[in-house]
Short mmCIF file of C-alpha atoms in Angstrom, two decimals:
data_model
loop_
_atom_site.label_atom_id
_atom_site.label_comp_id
_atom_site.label_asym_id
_atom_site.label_seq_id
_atom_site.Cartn_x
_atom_site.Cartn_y
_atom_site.Cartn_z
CA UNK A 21 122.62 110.39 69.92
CA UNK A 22 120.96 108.98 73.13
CA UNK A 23 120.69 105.19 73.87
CA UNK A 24 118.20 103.22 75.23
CA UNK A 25 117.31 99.77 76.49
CA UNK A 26 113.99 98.15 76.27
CA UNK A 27 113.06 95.19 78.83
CA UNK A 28 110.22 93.10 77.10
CA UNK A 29 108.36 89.91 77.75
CA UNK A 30 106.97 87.51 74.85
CA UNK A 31 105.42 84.31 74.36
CA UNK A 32 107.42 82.77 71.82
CA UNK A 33 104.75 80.39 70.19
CA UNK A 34 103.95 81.93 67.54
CA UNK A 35 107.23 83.50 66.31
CA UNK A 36 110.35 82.52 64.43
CA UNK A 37 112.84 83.06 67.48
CA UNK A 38 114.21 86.88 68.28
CA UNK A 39 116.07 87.58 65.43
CA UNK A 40 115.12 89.32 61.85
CA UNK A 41 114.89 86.45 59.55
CA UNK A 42 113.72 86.30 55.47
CA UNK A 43 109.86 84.73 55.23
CA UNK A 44 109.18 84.53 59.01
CA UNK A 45 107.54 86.31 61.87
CA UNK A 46 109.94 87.59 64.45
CA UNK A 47 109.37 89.32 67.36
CA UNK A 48 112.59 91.56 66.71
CA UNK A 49 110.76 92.27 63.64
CA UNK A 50 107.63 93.29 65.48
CA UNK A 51 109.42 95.25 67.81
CA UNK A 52 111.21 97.59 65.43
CA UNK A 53 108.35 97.89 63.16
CA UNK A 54 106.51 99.32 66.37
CA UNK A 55 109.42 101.81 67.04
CA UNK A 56 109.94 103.31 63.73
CA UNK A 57 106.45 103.57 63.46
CA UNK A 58 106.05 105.53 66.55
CA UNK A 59 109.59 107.11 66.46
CA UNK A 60 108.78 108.13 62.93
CA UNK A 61 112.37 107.01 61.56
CA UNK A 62 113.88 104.15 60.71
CA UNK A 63 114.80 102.59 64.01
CA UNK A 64 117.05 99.42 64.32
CA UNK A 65 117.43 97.41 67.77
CA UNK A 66 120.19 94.85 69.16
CA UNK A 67 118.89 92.65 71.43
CA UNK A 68 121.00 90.81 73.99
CA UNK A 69 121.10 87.37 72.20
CA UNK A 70 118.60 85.25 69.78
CA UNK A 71 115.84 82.72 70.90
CA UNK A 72 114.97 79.60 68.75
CA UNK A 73 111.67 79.58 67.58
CA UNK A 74 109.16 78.31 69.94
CA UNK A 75 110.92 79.76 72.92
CA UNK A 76 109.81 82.89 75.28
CA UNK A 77 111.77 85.40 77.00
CA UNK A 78 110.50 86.65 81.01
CA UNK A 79 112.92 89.47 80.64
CA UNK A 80 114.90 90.07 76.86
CA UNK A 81 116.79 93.21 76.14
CA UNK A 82 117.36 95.17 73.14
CA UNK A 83 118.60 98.68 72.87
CA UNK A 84 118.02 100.92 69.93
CA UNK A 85 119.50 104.85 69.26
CA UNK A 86 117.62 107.80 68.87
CA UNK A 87 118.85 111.55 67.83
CA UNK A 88 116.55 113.16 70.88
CA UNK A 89 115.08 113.08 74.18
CA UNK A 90 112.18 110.61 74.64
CA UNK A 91 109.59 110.40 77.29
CA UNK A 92 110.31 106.71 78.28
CA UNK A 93 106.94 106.04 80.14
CA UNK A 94 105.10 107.63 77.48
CA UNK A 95 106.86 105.59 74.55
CA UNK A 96 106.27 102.15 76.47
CA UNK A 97 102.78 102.53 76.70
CA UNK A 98 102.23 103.43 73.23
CA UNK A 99 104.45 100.46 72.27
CA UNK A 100 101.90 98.03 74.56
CA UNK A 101 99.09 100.00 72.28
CA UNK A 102 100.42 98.67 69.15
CA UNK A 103 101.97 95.34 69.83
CA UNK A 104 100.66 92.19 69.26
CA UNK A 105 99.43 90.87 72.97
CA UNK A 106 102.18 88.28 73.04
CA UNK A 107 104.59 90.56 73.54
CA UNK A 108 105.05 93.35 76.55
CA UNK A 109 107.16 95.96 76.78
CA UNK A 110 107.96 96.45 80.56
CA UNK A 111 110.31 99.02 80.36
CA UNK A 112 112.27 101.94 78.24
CA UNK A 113 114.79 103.44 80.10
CA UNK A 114 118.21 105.64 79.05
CA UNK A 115 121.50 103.79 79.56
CA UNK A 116 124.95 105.01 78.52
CA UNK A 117 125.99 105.41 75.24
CA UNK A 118 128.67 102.21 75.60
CA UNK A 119 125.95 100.35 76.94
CA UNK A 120 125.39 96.92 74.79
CA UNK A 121 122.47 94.76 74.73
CA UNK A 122 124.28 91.33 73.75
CA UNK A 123 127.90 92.63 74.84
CA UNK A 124 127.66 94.40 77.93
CA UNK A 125 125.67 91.25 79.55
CA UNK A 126 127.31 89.71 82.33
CA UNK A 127 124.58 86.88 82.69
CA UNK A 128 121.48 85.10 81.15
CA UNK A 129 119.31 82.51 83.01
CA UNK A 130 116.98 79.96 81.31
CA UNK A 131 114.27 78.03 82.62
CA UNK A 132 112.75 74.77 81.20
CA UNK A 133 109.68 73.86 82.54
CA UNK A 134 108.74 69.62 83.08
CA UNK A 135 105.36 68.38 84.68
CA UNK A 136 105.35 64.60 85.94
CA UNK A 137 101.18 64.14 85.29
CA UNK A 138 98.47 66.00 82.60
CA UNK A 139 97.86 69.52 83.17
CA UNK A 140 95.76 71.68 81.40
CA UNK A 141 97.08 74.65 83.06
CA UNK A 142 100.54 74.29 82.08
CA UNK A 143 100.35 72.28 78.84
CA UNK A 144 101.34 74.98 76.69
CA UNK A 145 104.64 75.98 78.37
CA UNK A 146 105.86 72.63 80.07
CA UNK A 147 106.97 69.72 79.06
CA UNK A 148 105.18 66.49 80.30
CA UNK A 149 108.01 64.01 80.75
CA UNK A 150 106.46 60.42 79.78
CA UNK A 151 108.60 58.75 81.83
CA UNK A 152 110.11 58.64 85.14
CA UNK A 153 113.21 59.98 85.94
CA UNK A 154 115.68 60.39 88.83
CA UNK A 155 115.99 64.34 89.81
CA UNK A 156 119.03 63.92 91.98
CA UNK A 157 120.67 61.82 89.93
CA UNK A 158 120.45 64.46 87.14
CA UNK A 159 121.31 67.29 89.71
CA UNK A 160 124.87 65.29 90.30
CA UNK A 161 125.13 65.25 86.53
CA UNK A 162 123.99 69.10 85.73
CA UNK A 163 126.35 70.30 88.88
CA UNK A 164 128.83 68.50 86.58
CA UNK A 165 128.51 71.33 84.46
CA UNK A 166 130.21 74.02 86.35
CA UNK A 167 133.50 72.27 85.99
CA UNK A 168 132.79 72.72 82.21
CA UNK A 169 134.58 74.94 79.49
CA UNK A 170 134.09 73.56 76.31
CA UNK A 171 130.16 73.13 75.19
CA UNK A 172 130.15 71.70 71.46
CA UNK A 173 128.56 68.71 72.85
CA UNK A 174 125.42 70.52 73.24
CA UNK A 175 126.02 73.19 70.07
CA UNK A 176 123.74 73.00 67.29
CA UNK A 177 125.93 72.09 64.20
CA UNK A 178 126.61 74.26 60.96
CA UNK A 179 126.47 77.59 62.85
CA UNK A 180 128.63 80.80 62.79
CA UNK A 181 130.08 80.58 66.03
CA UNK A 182 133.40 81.31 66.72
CA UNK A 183 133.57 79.71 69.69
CA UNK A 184 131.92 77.22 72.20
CA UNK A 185 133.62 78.00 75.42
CA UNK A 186 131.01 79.24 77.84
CA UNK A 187 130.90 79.77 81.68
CA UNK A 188 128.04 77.83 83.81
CA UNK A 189 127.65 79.69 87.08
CA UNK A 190 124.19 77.45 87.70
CA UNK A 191 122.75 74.05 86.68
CA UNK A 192 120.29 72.47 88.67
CA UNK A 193 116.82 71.41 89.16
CA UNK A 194 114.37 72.74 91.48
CA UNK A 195 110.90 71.02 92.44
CA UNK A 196 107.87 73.67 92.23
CA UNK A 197 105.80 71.14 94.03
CA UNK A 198 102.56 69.43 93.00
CA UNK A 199 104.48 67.39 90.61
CA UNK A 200 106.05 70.20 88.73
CA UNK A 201 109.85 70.90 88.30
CA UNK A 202 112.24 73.14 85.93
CA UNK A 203 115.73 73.30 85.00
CA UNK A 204 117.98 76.18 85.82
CA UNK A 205 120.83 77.49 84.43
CA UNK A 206 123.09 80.52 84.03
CA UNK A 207 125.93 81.81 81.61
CA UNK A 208 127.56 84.08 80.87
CA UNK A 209 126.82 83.66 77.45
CA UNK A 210 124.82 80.17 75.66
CA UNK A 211 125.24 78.69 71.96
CA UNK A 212 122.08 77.85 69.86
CA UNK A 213 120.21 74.87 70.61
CA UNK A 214 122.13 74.39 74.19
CA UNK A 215 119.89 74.68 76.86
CA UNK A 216 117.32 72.06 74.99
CA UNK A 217 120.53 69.77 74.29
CA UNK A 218 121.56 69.80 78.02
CA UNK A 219 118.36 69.22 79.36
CA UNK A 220 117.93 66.10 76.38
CA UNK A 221 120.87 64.72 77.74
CA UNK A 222 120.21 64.84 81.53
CA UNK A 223 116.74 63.06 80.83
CA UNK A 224 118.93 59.66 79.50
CA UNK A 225 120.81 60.40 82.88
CA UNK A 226 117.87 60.62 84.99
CA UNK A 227 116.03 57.12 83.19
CA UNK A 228 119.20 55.92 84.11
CA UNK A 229 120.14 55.13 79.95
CA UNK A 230 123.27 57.45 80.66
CA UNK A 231 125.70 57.28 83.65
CA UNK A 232 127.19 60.38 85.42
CA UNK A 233 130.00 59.22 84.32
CA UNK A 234 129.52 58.34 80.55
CA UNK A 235 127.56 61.66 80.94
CA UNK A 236 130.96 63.10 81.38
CA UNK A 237 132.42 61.21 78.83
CA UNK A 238 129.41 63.29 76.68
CA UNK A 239 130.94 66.22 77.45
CA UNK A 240 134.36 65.84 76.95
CA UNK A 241 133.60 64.30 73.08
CA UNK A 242 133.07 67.86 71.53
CA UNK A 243 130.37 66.22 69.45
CA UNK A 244 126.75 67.16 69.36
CA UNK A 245 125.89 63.34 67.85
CA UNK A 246 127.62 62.24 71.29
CA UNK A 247 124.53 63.87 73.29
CA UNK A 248 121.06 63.48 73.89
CA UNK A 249 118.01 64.77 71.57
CA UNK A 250 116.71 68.09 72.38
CA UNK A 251 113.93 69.00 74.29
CA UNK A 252 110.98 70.91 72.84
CA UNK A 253 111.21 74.85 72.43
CA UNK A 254 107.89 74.86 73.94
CA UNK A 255 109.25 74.71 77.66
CA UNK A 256 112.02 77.10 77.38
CA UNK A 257 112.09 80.90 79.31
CA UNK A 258 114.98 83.44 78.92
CA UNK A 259 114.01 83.86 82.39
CA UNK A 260 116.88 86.95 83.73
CA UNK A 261 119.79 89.11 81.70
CA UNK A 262 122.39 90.69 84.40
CA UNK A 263 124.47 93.71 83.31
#
């Protein structure tokens, strides 16, 4: 049995998040459907974590098992055939057989994407903030962040974790220029609902509702009601995946 990872793009707007899910439209859905179909077995993938709905993935990972050989380049294209155009595989490639999507990531890296004026251009994957806010004040606050262990301040409640302890290697915010900015950050692994709940919470810092300090204070409660409300999904990339 040979394994095999699959690096794929998607524009998340029109599905139900990654993951297989009762009376929705996933894109993990789409993807295997496309694969046993071409495969001509019943062919299940893992990919390397789940996306809300509403949110897109720049580079997401999945690996799936297959009895044979398989002509990688060949198989992608066919899979670019028969997908929906929302979805792009960029890659099929053989990896070894211990080789996990979700467990053998070292990193991920999200982007959310913020716009200070009306764009056209950009409406549909950025978020236009509707007030102003103070970037380096939230950059103190998000560097913050790195210091941090515990997340269940920014967990969405009633979920199956087992734990919220995650490692921030990256928080900050970078200007793009012409009035366009986005968030960056990078774990080494991120709970549901996080990234949005951060970046909710850093806008009270930056209109200057929250202080750094009482930001902190945030933090340290362990209590999603403690933090800010979440961002929309629309404005969120699962930009990288290290292994």
């Amino acid at each position: 049995m040979a394994r095999y990872f699959i690096d794929i793009s998607f524009d998340g707007t029109n599905y139900h998040g990654w993951q297989i899910q009762p009376g929705a439209i996933t894109v993990q859905e789409k993807l295997q459907d496309a694969l046993t179909m071409l495969l001509r077995q019943e062919t299940e993938i893992v990919g390397a974590g789940r996306t809300d709905a509403g949110v897109h993935a720049r580079k997401m990972i999945a690996h799936f098992d297959h009895p044979s050989s398989i002509d990688c380049q060949q198989l992608a294209y066919k899979l670019n055939r028969f997908l929906p155009r929302d979805i792009v595989v960029n890659d099929v490639y053989p990896v070894a057989d211990d080789m996990h999507a979700r467990f053998s990531a070292k990193t991920r890296t999200y982007h959310y994407y913020v716009t200070l004026r009306k764009d056209p251009f950009s409406d549909a994957y950025s978020y236009r903030l509707p007030f102003a806010v103070d970037f380096n004040l939230m950059n103190t606050a998000a560097d913050y962040l790195l210091q941090v262990e515990d997340f269940a301040s920014f967990c969405k409640v009633h979920t199956d974790v087992k734990t919220t302890i995650c490692d921030v290697t990256a928080a900050r915010w970078i200007d793009d220029g012409d009035a366009h900015w986005h968030f960056e950050i990078t774990a080494n692994r991120f709970l549901r609902n996080m990234v949005r709940a951060v970046v909710g919470t850093l806008f009270d810092v930056g209109r200057g509702r929250t202080s750094v300090e009482e930001f902190k204070h945030i933090v340290a409660a362990h209590k999603r009601t403690s933090a800010g409300e979440s961002v929309p999904a629309k404005a969120l990339f699962l930009q990288d995946i290290t292994y």
